[in-house]
mmCIF file of N, CA and C in Angstrom:
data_model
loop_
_atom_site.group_PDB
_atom_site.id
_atom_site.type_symbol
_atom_site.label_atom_id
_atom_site.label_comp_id
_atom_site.label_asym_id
_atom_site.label_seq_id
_atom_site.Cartn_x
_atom_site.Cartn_y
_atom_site.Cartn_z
ATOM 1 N N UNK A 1 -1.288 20.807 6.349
ATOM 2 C CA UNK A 1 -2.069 20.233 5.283
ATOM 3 C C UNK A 1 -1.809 20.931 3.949
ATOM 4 N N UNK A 2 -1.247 22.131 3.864
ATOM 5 C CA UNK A 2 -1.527 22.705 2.768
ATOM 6 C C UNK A 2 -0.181 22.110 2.156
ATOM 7 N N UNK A 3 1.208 21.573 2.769
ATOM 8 C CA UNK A 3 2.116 20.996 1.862
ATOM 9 C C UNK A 3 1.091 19.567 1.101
ATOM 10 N N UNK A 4 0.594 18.922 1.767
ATOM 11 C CA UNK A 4 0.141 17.803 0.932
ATOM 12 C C UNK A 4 -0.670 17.841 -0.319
ATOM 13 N N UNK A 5 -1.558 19.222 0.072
ATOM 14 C CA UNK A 5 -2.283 19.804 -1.584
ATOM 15 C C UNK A 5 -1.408 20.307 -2.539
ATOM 16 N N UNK A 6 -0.001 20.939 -2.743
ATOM 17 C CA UNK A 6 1.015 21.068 -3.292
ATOM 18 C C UNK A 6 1.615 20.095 -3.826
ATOM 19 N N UNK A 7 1.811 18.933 -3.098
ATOM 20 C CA UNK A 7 2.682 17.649 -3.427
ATOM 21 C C UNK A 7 1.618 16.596 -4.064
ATOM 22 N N UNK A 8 0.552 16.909 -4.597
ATOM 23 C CA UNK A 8 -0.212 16.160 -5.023
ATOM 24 C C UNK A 8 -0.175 16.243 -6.779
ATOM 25 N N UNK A 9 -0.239 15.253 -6.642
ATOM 26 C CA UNK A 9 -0.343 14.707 -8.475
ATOM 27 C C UNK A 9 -1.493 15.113 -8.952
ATOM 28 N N UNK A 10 -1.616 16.470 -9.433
ATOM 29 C CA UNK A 10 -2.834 16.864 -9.871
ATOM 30 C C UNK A 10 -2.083 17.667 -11.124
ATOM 31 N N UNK A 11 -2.906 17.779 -12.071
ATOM 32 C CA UNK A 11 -2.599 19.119 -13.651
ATOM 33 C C UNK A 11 -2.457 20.323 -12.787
ATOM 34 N N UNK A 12 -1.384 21.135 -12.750
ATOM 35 C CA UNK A 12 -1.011 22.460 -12.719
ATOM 36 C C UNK A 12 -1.262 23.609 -14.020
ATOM 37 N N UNK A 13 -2.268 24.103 -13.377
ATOM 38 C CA UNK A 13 -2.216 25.158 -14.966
ATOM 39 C C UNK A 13 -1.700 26.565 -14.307
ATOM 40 N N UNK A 14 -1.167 26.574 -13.543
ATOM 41 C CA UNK A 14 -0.031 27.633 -12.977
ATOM 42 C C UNK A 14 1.087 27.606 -13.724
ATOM 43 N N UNK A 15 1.431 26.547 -14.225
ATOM 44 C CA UNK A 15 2.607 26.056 -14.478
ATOM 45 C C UNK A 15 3.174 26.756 -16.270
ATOM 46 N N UNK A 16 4.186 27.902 -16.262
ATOM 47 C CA UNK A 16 4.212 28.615 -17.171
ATOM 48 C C UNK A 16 4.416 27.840 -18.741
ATOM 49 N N UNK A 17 5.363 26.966 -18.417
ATOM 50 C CA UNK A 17 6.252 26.980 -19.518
ATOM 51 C C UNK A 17 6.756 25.086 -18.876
ATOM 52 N N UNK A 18 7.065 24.277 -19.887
ATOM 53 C CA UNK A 18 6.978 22.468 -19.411
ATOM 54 C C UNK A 18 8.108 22.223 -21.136
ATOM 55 N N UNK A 19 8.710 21.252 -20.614
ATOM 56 C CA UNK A 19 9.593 20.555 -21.632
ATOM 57 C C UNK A 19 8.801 19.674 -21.785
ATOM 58 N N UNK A 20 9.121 19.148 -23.230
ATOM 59 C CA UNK A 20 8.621 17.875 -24.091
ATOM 60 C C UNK A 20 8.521 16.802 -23.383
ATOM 61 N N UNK A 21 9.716 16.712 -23.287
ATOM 62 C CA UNK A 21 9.881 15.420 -22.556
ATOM 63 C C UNK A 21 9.054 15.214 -21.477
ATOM 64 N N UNK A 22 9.313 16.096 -20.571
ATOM 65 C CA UNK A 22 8.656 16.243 -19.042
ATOM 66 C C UNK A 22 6.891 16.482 -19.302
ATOM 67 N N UNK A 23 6.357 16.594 -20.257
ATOM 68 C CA UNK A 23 5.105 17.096 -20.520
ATOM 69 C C UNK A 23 4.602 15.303 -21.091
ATOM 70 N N UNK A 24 5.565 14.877 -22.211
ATOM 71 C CA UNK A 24 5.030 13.447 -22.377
ATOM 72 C C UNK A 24 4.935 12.568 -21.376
ATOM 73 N N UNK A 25 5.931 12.632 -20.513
ATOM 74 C CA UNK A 25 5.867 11.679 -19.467
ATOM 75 C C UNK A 25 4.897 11.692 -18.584
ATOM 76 N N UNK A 26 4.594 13.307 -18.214
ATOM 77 C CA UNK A 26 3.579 13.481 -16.968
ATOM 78 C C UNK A 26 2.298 13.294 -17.590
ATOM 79 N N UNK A 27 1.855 12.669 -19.302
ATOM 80 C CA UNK A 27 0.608 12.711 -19.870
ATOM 81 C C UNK A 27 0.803 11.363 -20.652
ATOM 82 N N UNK A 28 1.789 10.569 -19.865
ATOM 83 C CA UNK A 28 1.845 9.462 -19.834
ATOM 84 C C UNK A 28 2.056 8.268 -21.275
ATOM 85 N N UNK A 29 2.634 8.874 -22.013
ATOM 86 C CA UNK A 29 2.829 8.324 -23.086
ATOM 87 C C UNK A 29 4.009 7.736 -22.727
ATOM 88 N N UNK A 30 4.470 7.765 -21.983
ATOM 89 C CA UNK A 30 6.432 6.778 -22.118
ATOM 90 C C UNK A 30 5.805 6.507 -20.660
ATOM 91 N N UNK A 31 6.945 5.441 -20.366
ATOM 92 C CA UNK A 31 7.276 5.067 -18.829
ATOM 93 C C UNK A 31 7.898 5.929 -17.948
ATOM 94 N N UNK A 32 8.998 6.470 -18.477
ATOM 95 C CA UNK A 32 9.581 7.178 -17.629
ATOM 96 C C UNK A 32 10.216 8.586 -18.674
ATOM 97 N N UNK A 33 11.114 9.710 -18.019
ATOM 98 C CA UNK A 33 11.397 10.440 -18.691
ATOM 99 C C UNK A 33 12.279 10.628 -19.495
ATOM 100 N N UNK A 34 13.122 9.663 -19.332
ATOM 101 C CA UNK A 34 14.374 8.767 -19.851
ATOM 102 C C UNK A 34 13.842 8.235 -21.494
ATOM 103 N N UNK A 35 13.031 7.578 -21.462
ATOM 104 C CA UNK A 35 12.339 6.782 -22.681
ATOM 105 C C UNK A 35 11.800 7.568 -23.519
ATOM 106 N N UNK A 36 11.294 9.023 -22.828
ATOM 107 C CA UNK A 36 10.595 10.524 -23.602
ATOM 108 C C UNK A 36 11.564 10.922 -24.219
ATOM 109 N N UNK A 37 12.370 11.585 -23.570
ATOM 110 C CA UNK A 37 13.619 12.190 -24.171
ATOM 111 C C UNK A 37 14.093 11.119 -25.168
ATOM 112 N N UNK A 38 14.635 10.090 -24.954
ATOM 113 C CA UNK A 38 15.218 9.395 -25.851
ATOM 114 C C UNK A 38 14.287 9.407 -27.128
ATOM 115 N N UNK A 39 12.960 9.219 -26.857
ATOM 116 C CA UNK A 39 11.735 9.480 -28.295
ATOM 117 C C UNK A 39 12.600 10.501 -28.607
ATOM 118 N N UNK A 40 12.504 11.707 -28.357
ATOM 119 C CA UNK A 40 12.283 13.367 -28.636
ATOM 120 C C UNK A 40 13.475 12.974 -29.926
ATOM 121 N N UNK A 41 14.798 12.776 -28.668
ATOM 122 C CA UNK A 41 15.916 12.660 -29.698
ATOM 123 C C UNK A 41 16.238 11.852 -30.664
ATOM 124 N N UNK A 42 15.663 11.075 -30.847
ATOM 125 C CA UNK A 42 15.613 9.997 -31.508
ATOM 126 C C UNK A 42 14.454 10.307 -33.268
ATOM 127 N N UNK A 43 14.233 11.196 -32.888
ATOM 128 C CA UNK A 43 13.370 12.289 -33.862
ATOM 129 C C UNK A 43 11.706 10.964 -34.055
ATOM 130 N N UNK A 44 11.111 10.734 -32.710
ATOM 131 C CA UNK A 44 9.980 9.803 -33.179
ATOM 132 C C UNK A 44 8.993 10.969 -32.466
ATOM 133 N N UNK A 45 9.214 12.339 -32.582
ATOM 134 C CA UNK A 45 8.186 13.117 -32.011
ATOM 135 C C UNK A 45 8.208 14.646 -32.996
ATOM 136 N N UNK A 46 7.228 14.943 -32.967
ATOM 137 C CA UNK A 46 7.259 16.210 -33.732
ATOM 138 C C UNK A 46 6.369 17.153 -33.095
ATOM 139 N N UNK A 47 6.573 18.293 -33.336
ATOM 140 C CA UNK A 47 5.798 18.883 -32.265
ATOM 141 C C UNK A 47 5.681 20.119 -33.643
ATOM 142 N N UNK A 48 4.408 20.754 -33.506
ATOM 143 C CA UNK A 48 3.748 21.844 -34.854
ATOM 144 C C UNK A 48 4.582 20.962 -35.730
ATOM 145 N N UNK A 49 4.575 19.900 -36.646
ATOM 146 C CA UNK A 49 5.063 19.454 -38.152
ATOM 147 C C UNK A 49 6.544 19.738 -38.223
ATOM 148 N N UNK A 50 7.240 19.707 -37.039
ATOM 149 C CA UNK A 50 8.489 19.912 -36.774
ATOM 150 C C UNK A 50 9.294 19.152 -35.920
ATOM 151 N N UNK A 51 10.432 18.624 -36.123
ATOM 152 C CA UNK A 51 11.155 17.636 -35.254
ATOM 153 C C UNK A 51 11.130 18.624 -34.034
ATOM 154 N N UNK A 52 11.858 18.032 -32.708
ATOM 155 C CA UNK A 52 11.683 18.379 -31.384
ATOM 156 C C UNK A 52 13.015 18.061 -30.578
ATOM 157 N N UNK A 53 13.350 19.189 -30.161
ATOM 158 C CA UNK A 53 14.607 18.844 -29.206
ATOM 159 C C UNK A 53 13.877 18.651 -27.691
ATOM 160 N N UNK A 54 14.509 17.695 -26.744
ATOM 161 C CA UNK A 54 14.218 17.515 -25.395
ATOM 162 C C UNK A 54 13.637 19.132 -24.507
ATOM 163 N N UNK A 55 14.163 20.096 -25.357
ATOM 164 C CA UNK A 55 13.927 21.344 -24.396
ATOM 165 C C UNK A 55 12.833 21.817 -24.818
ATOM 166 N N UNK A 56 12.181 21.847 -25.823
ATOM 167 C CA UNK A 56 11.288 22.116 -26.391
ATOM 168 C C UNK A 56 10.625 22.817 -25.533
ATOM 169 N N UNK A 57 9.891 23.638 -25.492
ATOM 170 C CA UNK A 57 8.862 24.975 -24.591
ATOM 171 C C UNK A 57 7.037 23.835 -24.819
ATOM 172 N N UNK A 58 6.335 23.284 -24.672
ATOM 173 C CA UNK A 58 4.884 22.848 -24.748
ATOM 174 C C UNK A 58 3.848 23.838 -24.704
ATOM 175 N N UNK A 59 3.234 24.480 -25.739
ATOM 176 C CA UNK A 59 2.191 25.474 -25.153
ATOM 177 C C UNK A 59 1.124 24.677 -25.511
ATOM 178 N N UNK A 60 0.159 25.360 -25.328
ATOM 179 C CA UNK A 60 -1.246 25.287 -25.307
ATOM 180 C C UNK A 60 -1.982 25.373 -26.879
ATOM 181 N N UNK A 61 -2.661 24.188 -26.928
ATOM 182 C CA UNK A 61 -3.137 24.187 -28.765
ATOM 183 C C UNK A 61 -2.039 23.350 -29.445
ATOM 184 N N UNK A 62 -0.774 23.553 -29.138
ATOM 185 C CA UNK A 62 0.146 22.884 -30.556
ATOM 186 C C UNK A 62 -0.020 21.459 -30.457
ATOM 187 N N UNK A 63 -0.086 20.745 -31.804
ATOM 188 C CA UNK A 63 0.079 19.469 -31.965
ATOM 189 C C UNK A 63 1.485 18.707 -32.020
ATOM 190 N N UNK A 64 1.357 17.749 -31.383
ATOM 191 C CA UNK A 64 2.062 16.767 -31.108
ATOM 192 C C UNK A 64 2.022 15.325 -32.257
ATOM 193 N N UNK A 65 2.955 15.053 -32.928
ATOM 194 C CA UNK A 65 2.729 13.554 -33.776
ATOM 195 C C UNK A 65 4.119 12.419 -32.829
ATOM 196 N N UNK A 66 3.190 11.603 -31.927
ATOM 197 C CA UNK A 66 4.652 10.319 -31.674
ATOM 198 C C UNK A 66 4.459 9.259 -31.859
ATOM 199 N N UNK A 67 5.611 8.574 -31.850
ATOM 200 C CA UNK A 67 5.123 7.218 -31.851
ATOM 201 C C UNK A 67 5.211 6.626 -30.686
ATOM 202 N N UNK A 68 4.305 5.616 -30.259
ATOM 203 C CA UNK A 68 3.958 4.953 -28.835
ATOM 204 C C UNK A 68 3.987 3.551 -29.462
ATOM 205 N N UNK A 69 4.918 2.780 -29.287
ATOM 206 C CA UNK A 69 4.659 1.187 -29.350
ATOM 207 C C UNK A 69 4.650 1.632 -31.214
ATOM 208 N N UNK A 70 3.905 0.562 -31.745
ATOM 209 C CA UNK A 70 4.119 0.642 -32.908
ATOM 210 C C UNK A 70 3.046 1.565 -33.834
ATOM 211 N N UNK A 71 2.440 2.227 -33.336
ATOM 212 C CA UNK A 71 1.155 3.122 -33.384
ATOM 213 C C UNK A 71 1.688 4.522 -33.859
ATOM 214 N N UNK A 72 1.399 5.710 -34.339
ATOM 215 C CA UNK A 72 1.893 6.714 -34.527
ATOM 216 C C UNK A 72 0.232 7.206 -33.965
ATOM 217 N N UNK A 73 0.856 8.254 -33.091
ATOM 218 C CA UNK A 73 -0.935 9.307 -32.820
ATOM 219 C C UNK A 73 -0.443 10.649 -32.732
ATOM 220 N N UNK A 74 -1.383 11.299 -33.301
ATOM 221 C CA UNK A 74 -1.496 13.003 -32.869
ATOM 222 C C UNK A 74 -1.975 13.902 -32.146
ATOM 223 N N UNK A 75 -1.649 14.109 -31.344
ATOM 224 C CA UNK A 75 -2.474 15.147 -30.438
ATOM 225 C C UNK A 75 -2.334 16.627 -30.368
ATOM 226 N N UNK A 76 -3.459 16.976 -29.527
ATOM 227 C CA UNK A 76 -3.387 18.834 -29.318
ATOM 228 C C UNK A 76 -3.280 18.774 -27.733
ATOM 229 N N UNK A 77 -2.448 19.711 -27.247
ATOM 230 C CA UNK A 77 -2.447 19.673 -26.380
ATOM 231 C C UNK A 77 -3.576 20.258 -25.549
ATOM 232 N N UNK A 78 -4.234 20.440 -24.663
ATOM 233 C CA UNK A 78 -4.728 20.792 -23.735
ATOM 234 C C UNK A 78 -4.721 21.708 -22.413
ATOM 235 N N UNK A 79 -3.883 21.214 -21.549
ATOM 236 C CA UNK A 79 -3.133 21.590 -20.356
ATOM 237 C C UNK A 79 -2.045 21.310 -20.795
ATOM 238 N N UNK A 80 -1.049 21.764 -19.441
ATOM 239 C CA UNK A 80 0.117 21.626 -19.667
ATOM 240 C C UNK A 80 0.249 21.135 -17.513
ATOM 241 N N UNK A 81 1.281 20.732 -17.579
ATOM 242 C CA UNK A 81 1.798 19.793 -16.088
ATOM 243 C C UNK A 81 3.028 19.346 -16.604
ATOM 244 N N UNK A 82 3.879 18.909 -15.179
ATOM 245 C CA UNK A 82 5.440 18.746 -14.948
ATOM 246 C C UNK A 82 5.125 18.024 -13.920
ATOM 247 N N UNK A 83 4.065 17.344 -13.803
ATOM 248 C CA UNK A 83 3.960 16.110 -12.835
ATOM 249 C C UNK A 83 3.045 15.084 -13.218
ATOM 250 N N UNK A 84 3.422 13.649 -13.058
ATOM 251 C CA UNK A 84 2.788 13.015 -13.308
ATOM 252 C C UNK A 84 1.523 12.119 -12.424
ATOM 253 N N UNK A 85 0.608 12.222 -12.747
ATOM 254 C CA UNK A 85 -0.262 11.919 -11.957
ATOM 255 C C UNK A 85 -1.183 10.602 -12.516
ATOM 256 N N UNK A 86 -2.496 10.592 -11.747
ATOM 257 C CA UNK A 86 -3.268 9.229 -12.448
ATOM 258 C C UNK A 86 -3.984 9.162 -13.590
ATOM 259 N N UNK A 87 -3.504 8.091 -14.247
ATOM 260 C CA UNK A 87 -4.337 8.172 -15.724
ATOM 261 C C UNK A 87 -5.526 9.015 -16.203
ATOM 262 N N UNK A 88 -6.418 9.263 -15.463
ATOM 263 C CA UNK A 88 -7.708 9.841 -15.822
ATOM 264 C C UNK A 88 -7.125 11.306 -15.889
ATOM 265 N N UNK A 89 -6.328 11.615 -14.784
ATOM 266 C CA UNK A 89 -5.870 13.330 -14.885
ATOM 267 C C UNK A 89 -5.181 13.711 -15.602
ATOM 268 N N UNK A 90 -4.298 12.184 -16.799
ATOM 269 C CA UNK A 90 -2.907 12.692 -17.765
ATOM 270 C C UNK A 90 -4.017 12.887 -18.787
ATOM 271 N N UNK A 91 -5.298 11.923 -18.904
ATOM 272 C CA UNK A 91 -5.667 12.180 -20.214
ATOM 273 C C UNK A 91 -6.195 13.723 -20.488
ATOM 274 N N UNK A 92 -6.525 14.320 -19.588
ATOM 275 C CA UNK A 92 -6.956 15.767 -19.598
ATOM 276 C C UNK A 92 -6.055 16.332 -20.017
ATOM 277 N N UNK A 93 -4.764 16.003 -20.351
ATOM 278 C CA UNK A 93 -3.659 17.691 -20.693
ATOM 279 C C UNK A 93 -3.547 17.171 -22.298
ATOM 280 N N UNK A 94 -4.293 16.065 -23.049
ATOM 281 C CA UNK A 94 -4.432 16.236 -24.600
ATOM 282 C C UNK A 94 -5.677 15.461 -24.940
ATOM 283 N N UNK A 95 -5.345 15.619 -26.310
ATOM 284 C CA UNK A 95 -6.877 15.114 -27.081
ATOM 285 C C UNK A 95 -6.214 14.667 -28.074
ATOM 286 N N UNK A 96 -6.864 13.546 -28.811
ATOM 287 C CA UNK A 96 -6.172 13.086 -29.794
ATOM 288 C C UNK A 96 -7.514 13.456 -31.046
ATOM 289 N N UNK A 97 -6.761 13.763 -31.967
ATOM 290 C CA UNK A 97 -7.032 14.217 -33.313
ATOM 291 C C UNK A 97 -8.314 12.959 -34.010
ATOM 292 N N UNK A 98 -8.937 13.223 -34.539
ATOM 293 C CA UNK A 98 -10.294 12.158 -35.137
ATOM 294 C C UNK A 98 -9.333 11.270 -36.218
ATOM 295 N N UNK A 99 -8.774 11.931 -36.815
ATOM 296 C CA UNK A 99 -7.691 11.593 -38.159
ATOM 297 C C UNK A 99 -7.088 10.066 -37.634
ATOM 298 N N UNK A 100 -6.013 10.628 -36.404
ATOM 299 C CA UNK A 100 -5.342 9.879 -35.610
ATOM 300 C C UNK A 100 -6.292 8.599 -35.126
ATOM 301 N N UNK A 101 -7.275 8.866 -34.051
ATOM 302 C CA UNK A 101 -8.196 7.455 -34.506
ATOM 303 C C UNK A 101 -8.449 7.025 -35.191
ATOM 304 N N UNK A 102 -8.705 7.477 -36.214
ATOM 305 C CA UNK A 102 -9.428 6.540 -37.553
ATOM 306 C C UNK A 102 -7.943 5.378 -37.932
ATOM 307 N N UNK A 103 -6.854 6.243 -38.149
ATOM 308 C CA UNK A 103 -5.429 6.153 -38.364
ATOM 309 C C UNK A 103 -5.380 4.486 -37.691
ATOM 310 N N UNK A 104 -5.578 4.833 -36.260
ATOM 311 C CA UNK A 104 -5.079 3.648 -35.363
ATOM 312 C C UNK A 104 -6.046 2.409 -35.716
ATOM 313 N N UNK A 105 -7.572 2.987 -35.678
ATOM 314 C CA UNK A 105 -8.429 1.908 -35.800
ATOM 315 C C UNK A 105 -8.251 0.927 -36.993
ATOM 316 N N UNK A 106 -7.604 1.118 -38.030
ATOM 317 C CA UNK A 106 -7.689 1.134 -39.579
ATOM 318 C C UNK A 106 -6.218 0.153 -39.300
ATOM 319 N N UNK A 107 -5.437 0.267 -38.797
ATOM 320 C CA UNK A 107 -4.241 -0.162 -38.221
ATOM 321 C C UNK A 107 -4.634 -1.201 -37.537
ATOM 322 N N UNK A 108 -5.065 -1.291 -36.886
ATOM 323 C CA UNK A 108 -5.535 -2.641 -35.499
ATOM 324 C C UNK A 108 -6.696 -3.529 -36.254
ATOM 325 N N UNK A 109 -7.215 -2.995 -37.379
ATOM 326 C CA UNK A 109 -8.283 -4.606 -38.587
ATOM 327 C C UNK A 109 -7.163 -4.762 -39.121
ATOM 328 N N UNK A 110 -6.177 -4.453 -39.474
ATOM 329 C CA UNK A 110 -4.913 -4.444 -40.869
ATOM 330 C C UNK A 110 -4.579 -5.918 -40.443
ATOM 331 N N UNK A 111 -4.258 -4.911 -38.658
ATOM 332 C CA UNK A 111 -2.918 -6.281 -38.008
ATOM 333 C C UNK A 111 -4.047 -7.409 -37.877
ATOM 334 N N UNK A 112 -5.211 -7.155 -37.253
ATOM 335 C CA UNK A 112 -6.230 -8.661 -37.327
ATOM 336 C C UNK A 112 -6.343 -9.478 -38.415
ATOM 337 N N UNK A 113 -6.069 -8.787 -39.498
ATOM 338 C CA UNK A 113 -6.860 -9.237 -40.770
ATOM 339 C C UNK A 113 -5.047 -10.055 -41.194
ATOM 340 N N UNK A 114 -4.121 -9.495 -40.745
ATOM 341 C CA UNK A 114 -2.571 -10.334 -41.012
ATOM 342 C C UNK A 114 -2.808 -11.493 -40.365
ATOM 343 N N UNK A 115 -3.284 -11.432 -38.919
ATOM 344 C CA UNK A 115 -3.163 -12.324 -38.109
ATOM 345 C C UNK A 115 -4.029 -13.740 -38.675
ATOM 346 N N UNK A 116 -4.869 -13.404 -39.183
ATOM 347 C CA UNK A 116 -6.057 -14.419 -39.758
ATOM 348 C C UNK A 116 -5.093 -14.829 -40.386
ATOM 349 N N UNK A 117 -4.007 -14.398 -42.007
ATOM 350 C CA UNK A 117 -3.923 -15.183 -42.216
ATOM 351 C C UNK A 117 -2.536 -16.179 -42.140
ATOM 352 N N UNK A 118 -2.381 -15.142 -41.026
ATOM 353 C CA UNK A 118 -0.274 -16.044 -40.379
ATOM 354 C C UNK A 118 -1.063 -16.682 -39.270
ATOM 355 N N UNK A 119 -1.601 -18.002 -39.239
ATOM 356 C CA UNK A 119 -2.236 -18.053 -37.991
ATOM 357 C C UNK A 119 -0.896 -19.086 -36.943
ATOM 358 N N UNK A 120 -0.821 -18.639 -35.646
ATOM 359 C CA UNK A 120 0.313 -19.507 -35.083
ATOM 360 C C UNK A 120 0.186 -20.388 -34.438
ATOM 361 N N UNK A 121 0.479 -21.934 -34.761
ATOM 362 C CA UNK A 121 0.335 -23.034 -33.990
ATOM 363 C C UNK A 121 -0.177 -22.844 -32.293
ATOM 364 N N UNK A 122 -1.097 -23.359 -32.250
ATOM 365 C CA UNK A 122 -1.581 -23.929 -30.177
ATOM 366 C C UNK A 122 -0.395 -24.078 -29.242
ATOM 367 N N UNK A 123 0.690 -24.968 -30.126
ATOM 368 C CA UNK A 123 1.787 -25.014 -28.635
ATOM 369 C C UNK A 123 2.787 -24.820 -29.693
ATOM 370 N N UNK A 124 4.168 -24.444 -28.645
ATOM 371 C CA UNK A 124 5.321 -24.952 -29.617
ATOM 372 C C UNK A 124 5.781 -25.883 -29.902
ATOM 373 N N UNK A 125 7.095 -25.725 -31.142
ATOM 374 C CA UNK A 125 7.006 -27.079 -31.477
ATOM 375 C C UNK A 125 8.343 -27.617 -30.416
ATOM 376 N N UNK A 126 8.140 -28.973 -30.581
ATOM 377 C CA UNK A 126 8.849 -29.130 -29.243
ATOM 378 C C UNK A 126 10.598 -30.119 -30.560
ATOM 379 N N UNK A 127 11.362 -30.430 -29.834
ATOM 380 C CA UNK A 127 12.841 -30.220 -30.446
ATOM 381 C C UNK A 127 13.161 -30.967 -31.612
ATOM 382 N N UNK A 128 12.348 -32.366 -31.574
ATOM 383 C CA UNK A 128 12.572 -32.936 -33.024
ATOM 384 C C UNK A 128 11.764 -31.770 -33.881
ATOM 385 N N UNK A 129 10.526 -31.048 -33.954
ATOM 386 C CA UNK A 129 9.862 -30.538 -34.729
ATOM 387 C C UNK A 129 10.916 -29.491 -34.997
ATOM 388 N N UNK A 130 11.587 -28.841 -34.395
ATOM 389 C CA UNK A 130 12.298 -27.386 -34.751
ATOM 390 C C UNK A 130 13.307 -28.030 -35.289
ATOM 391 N N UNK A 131 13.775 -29.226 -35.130
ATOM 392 C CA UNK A 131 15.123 -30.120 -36.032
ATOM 393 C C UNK A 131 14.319 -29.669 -37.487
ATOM 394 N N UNK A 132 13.347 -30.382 -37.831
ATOM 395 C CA UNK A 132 12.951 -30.708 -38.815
ATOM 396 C C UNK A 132 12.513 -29.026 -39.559
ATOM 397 N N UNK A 133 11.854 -28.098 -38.615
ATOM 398 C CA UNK A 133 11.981 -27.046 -39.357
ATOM 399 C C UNK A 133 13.276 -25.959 -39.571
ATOM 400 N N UNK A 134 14.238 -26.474 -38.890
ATOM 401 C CA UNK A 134 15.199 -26.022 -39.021
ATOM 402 C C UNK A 134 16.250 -26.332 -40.542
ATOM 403 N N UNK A 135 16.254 -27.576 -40.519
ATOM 404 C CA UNK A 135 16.216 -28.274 -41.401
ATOM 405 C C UNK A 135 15.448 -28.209 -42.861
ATOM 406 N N UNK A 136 14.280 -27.297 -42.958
ATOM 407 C CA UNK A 136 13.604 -27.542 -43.949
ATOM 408 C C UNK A 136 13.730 -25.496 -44.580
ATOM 409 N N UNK A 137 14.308 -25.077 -43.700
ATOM 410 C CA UNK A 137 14.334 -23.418 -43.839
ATOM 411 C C UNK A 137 15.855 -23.576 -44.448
ATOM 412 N N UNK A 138 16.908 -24.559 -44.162
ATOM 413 C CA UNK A 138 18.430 -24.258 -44.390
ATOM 414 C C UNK A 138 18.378 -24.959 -46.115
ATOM 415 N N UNK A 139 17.528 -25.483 -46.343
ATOM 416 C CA UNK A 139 17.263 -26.651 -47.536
ATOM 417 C C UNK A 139 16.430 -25.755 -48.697
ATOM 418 N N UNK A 140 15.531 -24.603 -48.109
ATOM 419 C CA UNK A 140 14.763 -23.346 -49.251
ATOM 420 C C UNK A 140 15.959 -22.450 -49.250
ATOM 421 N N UNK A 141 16.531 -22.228 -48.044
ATOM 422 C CA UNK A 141 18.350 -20.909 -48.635
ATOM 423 C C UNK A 141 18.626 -21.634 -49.918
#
C-alpha cells in the first residue's frame, strides 16, 4: 500500500526545486507539458518581471505573469509539485493576484459589451447568401 500513497497525484512539498514548465502544467494552466514549455519559450511567461527559460528553478512567493487563452493572469506561487493532479489540488500551489482579477473581469464586460454590438446572425448564411456577400465585400475592395 505504501507504493500507491507515493504514486498518488497529490502537492509534494518535499519536492526541492520544479521547472516552469513542469510546475505550470502540474497547476494546470496548459494541457500538457509540451504547450508549457512552448509558452515559456515562446516568451508568453514571465516569472519575477522577467522572461523565463523552460529550466527555470519555481520557488516559493515568486510571481508568475502568462498568458492562458487570450487572458493574461498573475500569480504567486504557493506550493510547488512535479505532478499533476485534480483541479481542486492544482489550485492550491498558486493564487492569483486581486490586480489580475479585476484585469480579467474588466476584460470579459469589454468582450460582452463588443459582442452587443457585432451581434451574429441565428443561422448561417446558406450559399446564394455568401454569393451575394461575397460579392458585396469584393465590390467595397
Amino acid at each position: 500500500m505504501a507504493n500507491k500513497k507515493e504514486a498518488s497525484p497529490t502537492m509534494q512539498s518535499s519536492v526541492p526545486s520544479v521547472r516552469i514548465d513542469k510546475w505550470l502544467w502540474a497547476a494546470r494552466f496548459y494541457k500538457t507539458r509540451s504547450i508549457a514549455r512552448a509558452m515559456v519559450e515562446g516568451g508568453k511567461v514571465d516569472y519575477n518581471g522577467a522572461k523565463a527559460k523552460p529550466s527555470r528553478l519555481v520557488e516559493v512567493g515568486a510571481t508568475i505573469r502568462l498568458l492562458q487563452g487570450f487572458s493574461r493572469k498573475e500569480v504567486v506561487v504557493k506550493a510547488l509539485s512535479d505532478v499533476r493532479g485534480p483541479a481542486p489540488v492544482a489550485a492550491t500551489l498558486y493564487e492569483e493576484t486581486p490586480e489580475s482579477i479585476a484585469r480579467r473581469e474588466e476584460e470579459a464586460r469589454l468582450n460582452k459589451m463588443a459582442a452587443l454590438m457585432n451581434p451574429r446572425p441565428d443561422t448561417k448564411p446558406n450559399k446564394k447568401e455568401r454569393r451575394e456577400l461575397e460579392n458585396l465585400k469584393q465590390h467595397l475592395a
